Amino acid sequence: MAEVENTMATTARAAAKRKVANLAFWSIIIAAVVLGLKLAAWYITGSVALYSDALESIVNVIASVAAFWAIQVSHKPADQDHPFGHHKAEYFSAVLEGVLIVVAALLILNEVWRSWQAPAPLEKPWNGLAVNGIATVINAFWAWTLIRAGRAEKSPALVADGNHIMTDVVTSIGVFGGLVGAILTGWQILDPALAVIVALNILWQGWHVIGSSMNGLMDRAVDTHEHMRIRDIISANCKGALEVHDLKTRIAGRATFIEFHLVVDADMSVGASHVICDRIEDALKAEIPSVRVTIHVEPDDEAKLPKGTTAVPFA
């Protein structure tokens, strides 16, 4: 039975790996298509706001390539040099994406300065907006797909990529509305003004992406709700033990690491305590994908609760 479950788990992990890798690959293709459309929109109109939108899409292409590389690395099995696996590789991709976003914002501000020094009227604005609108619709669908799949598969690189693209969508919608206003009112100043807003918006997004990724590299614990769920799973499957304490968790990409101390009767055999550990590990693995469990067994004189406690055996 255990062998069948292990085979099913291995098959599920392989399927998840293929899904994430395929999404990362197609993200490169779609980012390139969207970039082409946005560059065409900028070329048609000469709008600095559309230029800023296209520049952010260049970041999308580079970030998608980095995410694809990071996902390939993160799925490598543990080896002698990396005994705990390569899960954190995806965070490096997300950090790179954040840095690229900041660079794009600075380039946009530079273009805005040049535009203010030598303003020029928009050419064929409606044609350019139509092309940019098609790119925005494609981006919106793909961002939603990446965020949903990234959260389901616990892939920081996919989530970061999806969030950045979604920011690009919001930016594009704002640019579209602003340029329509500029065309109808004749206020050409709206074009570079919009580009400034775009730059400030993606600067904020870049800072958020970098901060979130750095948090992951710092071995962030699971959230409170997940922590309590882990406690409940352990409590429901630790029959025969006296107490559990010093529960610690950390997240590395899609992997969750759990460790705690399990107190048993000092006279209990190693084999009997091992049975309890196996039962707890199996329950955690059944409920939490890609979990790694480390249990330190201790005798009853290491307990932190008074003897005879009948409540949930957590100190």
Coordinates of C-alpha atoms in Angstrom, one line a residue:
M1 CA 0.0 0.0 0.0
A2 CA 2.8 2.4 1.0
E3 CA 4.6 1.6 -2.3
V4 CA 1.5 2.4 -4.3
E5 CA 1.1 5.7 -2.5
N6 CA 4.7 6.6 -3.0
T7 CA 4.4 5.8 -6.8
M8 CA 1.2 8.0 -7.0
A9 CA 3.0 10.8 -5.2
T10 CA 6.0 10.6 -7.5
T11 CA 3.7 10.7 -10.5
A12 CA 1.8 13.7 -9.1
R13 CA 5.1 15.6 -8.6
A14 CA 6.3 14.8 -12.1
A15 CA 3.0 16.0 -13.5
A16 CA 3.2 19.2 -11.5
K17 CA 6.8 19.7 -12.7
R18 CA 5.7 19.4 -16.3
K19 CA 2.8 21.8 -15.8
V20 CA 5.0 24.5 -14.2
A21 CA 7.8 24.1 -16.8
N22 CA 5.3 24.2 -19.7
L23 CA 3.7 27.4 -18.3
A24 CA 7.1 29.0 -17.9
F25 CA 8.0 28.1 -21.5
W26 CA 4.8 29.5 -22.9
S27 CA 5.2 32.6 -20.8
I28 CA 8.4 33.4 -22.9
I29 CA 6.5 33.0 -26.2
I30 CA 3.5 35.1 -25.0
A31 CA 5.7 37.8 -23.6
A32 CA 7.5 38.1 -26.9
V33 CA 4.3 38.3 -28.8
V34 CA 2.9 41.0 -26.5
L35 CA 6.2 42.9 -26.7
G36 CA 5.9 42.9 -30.5
L37 CA 2.4 44.3 -30.4
K38 CA 3.3 47.0 -27.9
L39 CA 6.4 48.0 -29.9
A40 CA 4.2 48.3 -33.0
A41 CA 1.7 50.5 -31.0
W42 CA 4.5 52.8 -30.0
Y43 CA 6.0 52.9 -33.5
I44 CA 2.6 53.8 -35.0
T45 CA 1.9 56.6 -32.5
G46 CA 5.2 57.8 -31.2
S47 CA 3.6 58.0 -27.7
V48 CA 6.0 58.1 -24.8
A49 CA 3.3 56.5 -22.6
L50 CA 3.0 53.5 -25.1
Y51 CA 6.8 53.4 -25.1
S52 CA 6.8 53.0 -21.3
D53 CA 4.2 50.2 -21.7
A54 CA 6.4 48.5 -24.3
L55 CA 9.5 48.9 -22.1
E56 CA 7.9 47.1 -19.3
S57 CA 7.1 44.2 -21.7
I58 CA 10.8 43.9 -22.5
V59 CA 11.3 43.2 -18.8
N60 CA 8.5 40.6 -19.0
V61 CA 10.4 38.7 -21.7
I62 CA 13.7 38.8 -19.8
A63 CA 11.9 37.8 -16.6
S64 CA 10.1 34.9 -18.3
V65 CA 13.4 33.5 -19.5
A66 CA 14.9 33.8 -16.0
A67 CA 11.8 32.2 -14.5
F68 CA 12.0 29.3 -17.0
W69 CA 15.7 28.7 -16.0
A70 CA 15.0 29.0 -12.3
I71 CA 12.1 26.6 -12.5
Q72 CA 14.3 24.0 -14.3
V73 CA 16.9 24.4 -11.6
S74 CA 14.4 24.3 -8.7
H75 CA 13.1 20.9 -9.8
K76 CA 16.5 19.2 -9.8
P77 CA 16.7 16.5 -7.1
A78 CA 18.8 17.0 -4.1
D79 CA 22.5 16.2 -4.6
Q80 CA 25.7 16.1 -2.5
D81 CA 26.3 19.8 -2.8
H82 CA 22.6 20.7 -2.2
P83 CA 21.3 18.0 0.1
F84 CA 18.1 20.0 0.8
G85 CA 17.2 20.5 -2.9
H86 CA 17.3 23.5 -5.2
H87 CA 13.9 24.9 -4.3
K88 CA 15.1 28.4 -3.6
A89 CA 16.3 29.0 -7.2
E90 CA 12.9 30.5 -8.1
Y91 CA 13.4 33.3 -5.6
F92 CA 16.5 34.4 -7.4
S93 CA 14.4 34.7 -10.6
A94 CA 11.8 36.8 -8.7
V95 CA 14.6 39.1 -7.3
L96 CA 16.0 39.6 -10.8
E97 CA 12.5 40.5 -12.1
G98 CA 12.2 43.1 -9.4
V99 CA 15.5 44.6 -10.3
L100 CA 14.6 44.7 -14.0
I101 CA 11.3 46.4 -13.2
V102 CA 13.2 49.2 -11.3
V103 CA 15.6 49.6 -14.3
A104 CA 12.7 49.8 -16.7
A105 CA 11.1 52.6 -14.6
L106 CA 14.3 54.6 -14.7
L107 CA 14.5 54.2 -18.5
I108 CA 10.9 55.4 -18.8
L109 CA 11.6 58.5 -16.7
N110 CA 14.6 59.2 -18.9
E111 CA 12.4 59.0 -22.0
V112 CA 9.8 61.3 -20.4
W113 CA 12.5 63.9 -19.8
R114 CA 13.5 63.7 -23.5
S115 CA 9.8 64.0 -24.5
W116 CA 9.2 67.1 -22.4
Q117 CA 12.2 68.7 -24.0
A118 CA 11.1 68.0 -27.6
P119 CA 7.3 67.4 -27.5
A120 CA 5.7 65.9 -30.6
P121 CA 2.0 65.2 -31.6
L122 CA 0.7 61.7 -31.6
E123 CA 0.4 59.9 -35.0
K124 CA -2.5 57.5 -35.8
P125 CA -3.4 57.3 -32.1
W126 CA -6.5 55.1 -32.5
N127 CA -4.6 52.5 -34.6
G128 CA -1.9 52.3 -31.9
L129 CA -4.4 52.0 -29.1
A130 CA -6.2 49.2 -30.9
V131 CA -3.0 47.2 -31.2
N132 CA -2.1 47.9 -27.6
G133 CA -5.6 46.8 -26.5
I134 CA -5.1 43.4 -28.1
A135 CA -1.8 43.0 -26.2
T136 CA -3.5 44.0 -23.0
V137 CA -6.2 41.4 -23.3
I138 CA -3.6 38.6 -24.0
N139 CA -1.6 39.8 -21.0
A140 CA -4.7 39.8 -18.7
F141 CA -5.6 36.2 -19.5
W142 CA -2.0 35.0 -19.1
A143 CA -1.4 36.8 -15.8
W144 CA -4.5 35.2 -14.4
T145 CA -3.4 31.8 -15.6
L146 CA 0.2 32.2 -14.1
I147 CA -1.0 33.5 -10.7
R148 CA -3.6 30.7 -10.3
A149 CA -1.2 27.9 -11.4
G150 CA 1.7 29.4 -9.4
R151 CA -0.2 29.5 -6.2
A152 CA -1.6 26.0 -6.7
E153 CA 1.9 24.6 -7.4
K154 CA 3.7 26.9 -4.9
S155 CA 5.9 28.3 -7.5
P156 CA 7.3 31.8 -6.5
A157 CA 8.7 32.4 -10.0
L158 CA 5.3 31.9 -11.7
V159 CA 3.5 34.0 -9.1
A160 CA 6.0 36.8 -9.4
D161 CA 5.8 36.7 -13.2
G162 CA 2.0 36.7 -13.1
N163 CA 1.8 39.6 -10.6
H164 CA 4.2 41.6 -12.8
I165 CA 2.2 40.9 -15.9
M166 CA -1.0 41.9 -14.0
T167 CA 0.6 45.2 -13.0
D168 CA 1.4 45.6 -16.7
V169 CA -2.3 45.0 -17.5
V170 CA -3.4 47.7 -15.0
T171 CA -0.7 50.0 -16.4
S172 CA -2.0 49.4 -20.0
I173 CA -5.6 50.1 -19.0
G174 CA -4.5 53.4 -17.4
V175 CA -2.4 54.4 -20.4
F176 CA -5.3 53.5 -22.7
G177 CA -7.8 55.7 -20.8
G178 CA -5.3 58.5 -20.5
L179 CA -4.4 58.6 -24.1
V180 CA -8.1 58.6 -25.1
G181 CA -8.4 61.6 -22.9
A182 CA -5.4 63.2 -24.5
I183 CA -6.7 62.6 -28.0
L184 CA -10.2 64.0 -27.2
T185 CA -9.0 67.0 -25.3
G186 CA -5.9 67.8 -27.3
W187 CA -3.9 68.0 -24.0
Q188 CA -0.6 66.5 -25.2
I189 CA 0.9 66.9 -21.8
L190 CA -1.1 63.9 -20.7
D191 CA 1.1 61.6 -22.7
P192 CA 4.4 62.1 -20.8
A193 CA 2.4 62.6 -17.5
L194 CA 1.0 59.1 -17.9
A195 CA 4.5 57.7 -18.5
V196 CA 5.6 59.2 -15.2
I197 CA 2.6 57.5 -13.4
V198 CA 3.5 54.2 -15.1
A199 CA 7.2 54.5 -14.0
L200 CA 6.2 55.2 -10.4
N201 CA 3.7 52.3 -10.4
I202 CA 6.2 49.8 -11.6
L203 CA 8.8 51.1 -9.2
W204 CA 6.5 50.3 -6.4
Q205 CA 5.7 46.8 -7.9
G206 CA 9.5 46.2 -8.3
W207 CA 10.1 47.0 -4.7
H208 CA 7.2 44.6 -3.7
V209 CA 8.6 41.8 -5.8
I210 CA 12.1 42.1 -4.4
G211 CA 10.8 42.3 -0.8
S212 CA 8.6 39.3 -1.2
S213 CA 11.4 37.2 -2.7
M214 CA 14.0 38.3 -0.1
N215 CA 11.5 37.2 2.5
G216 CA 11.5 33.7 1.0
L217 CA 15.3 33.6 0.9
M218 CA 15.2 34.4 4.6
D219 CA 13.4 31.1 5.4
R220 CA 10.0 32.6 6.2
A221 CA 7.7 30.4 8.3
V222 CA 4.3 29.3 7.1
D223 CA 1.4 31.6 7.9
T224 CA -0.6 31.3 11.1
H225 CA -3.5 29.4 9.5
E226 CA -1.1 26.8 8.0
H227 CA 0.8 26.5 11.2
M228 CA -2.3 25.6 13.1
R229 CA -3.3 23.1 10.4
I230 CA 0.1 21.4 10.8
R231 CA -0.4 21.3 14.6
D232 CA -3.8 19.7 14.1
I233 CA -2.4 17.0 11.8
I234 CA 0.4 16.2 14.2
S235 CA -1.9 16.0 17.2
A236 CA -4.4 13.7 15.4
N237 CA -1.6 11.3 14.5
C238 CA 0.7 11.2 17.5
K239 CA -1.1 8.6 19.6
G240 CA 1.4 6.9 21.9
A241 CA 3.5 10.1 22.3
L242 CA 3.5 12.3 25.4
E243 CA 4.1 15.7 24.0
V244 CA 5.2 17.7 20.9
H245 CA 7.1 21.0 21.3
D246 CA 9.5 23.3 19.4
L247 CA 7.5 23.1 16.2
K248 CA 9.3 25.1 13.5
T249 CA 8.5 25.6 9.8
R250 CA 10.1 27.3 6.8
I251 CA 9.2 27.7 3.2
A252 CA 11.6 27.2 0.3
G253 CA 9.8 27.6 -3.0
R254 CA 7.1 25.0 -3.2
A255 CA 8.7 22.9 -0.5
T256 CA 7.7 23.2 3.2
F257 CA 10.1 22.1 5.9
I258 CA 8.7 21.0 9.2
E259 CA 10.7 20.0 12.3
F260 CA 9.7 19.4 15.9
H261 CA 10.5 17.4 19.1
L262 CA 8.4 14.4 19.9
V263 CA 8.5 13.3 23.6
V264 CA 7.8 9.6 24.3
D265 CA 8.1 7.4 27.4
A266 CA 11.7 6.8 28.2
D267 CA 11.1 3.0 28.2
M268 CA 9.6 3.0 24.7
S269 CA 11.6 1.1 22.2
V270 CA 13.2 2.8 19.2
G271 CA 11.0 0.7 16.9
A272 CA 7.8 1.8 18.6
S273 CA 8.7 5.5 18.6
H274 CA 9.6 5.1 14.9
V275 CA 6.1 3.8 14.2
I276 CA 4.7 7.0 15.6
C277 CA 7.1 9.1 13.6
D278 CA 6.1 7.3 10.4
R279 CA 2.4 7.8 11.1
I280 CA 2.9 11.5 11.6
E281 CA 5.1 11.9 8.5
D282 CA 2.7 10.0 6.3
A283 CA -0.2 12.2 7.5
L284 CA 1.7 15.4 6.8
K285 CA 2.8 14.2 3.4
A286 CA -0.8 13.3 2.5
E287 CA -2.0 16.8 3.3
I288 CA 0.9 19.1 2.4
P289 CA 2.6 18.8 -1.1
S290 CA 6.5 18.7 -1.2
V291 CA 6.8 18.6 2.6
R292 CA 10.0 17.6 4.4
V293 CA 9.6 16.4 8.0
T294 CA 12.3 16.1 10.6
I295 CA 11.4 14.7 14.0
H296 CA 13.6 14.7 17.1
V297 CA 12.5 12.0 19.6
E298 CA 13.1 12.8 23.3
P299 CA 12.5 10.9 26.6
D300 CA 9.8 12.1 29.0
D301 CA 12.2 14.0 31.2
E302 CA 12.5 16.5 28.3
A303 CA 8.8 17.3 28.4
K304 CA 7.6 20.8 29.0
L305 CA 4.1 20.1 30.1
P306 CA 3.2 18.6 33.5
K307 CA 2.9 14.8 33.7
G308 CA -0.6 13.5 33.2
T309 CA -1.7 16.2 30.8
T310 CA -4.6 15.0 28.7
A311 CA -5.0 18.0 26.4
V312 CA -3.5 18.3 22.9
P313 CA 0.2 17.3 23.6
F314 CA 1.7 20.6 22.5
A315 CA 4.0 22.6 24.8

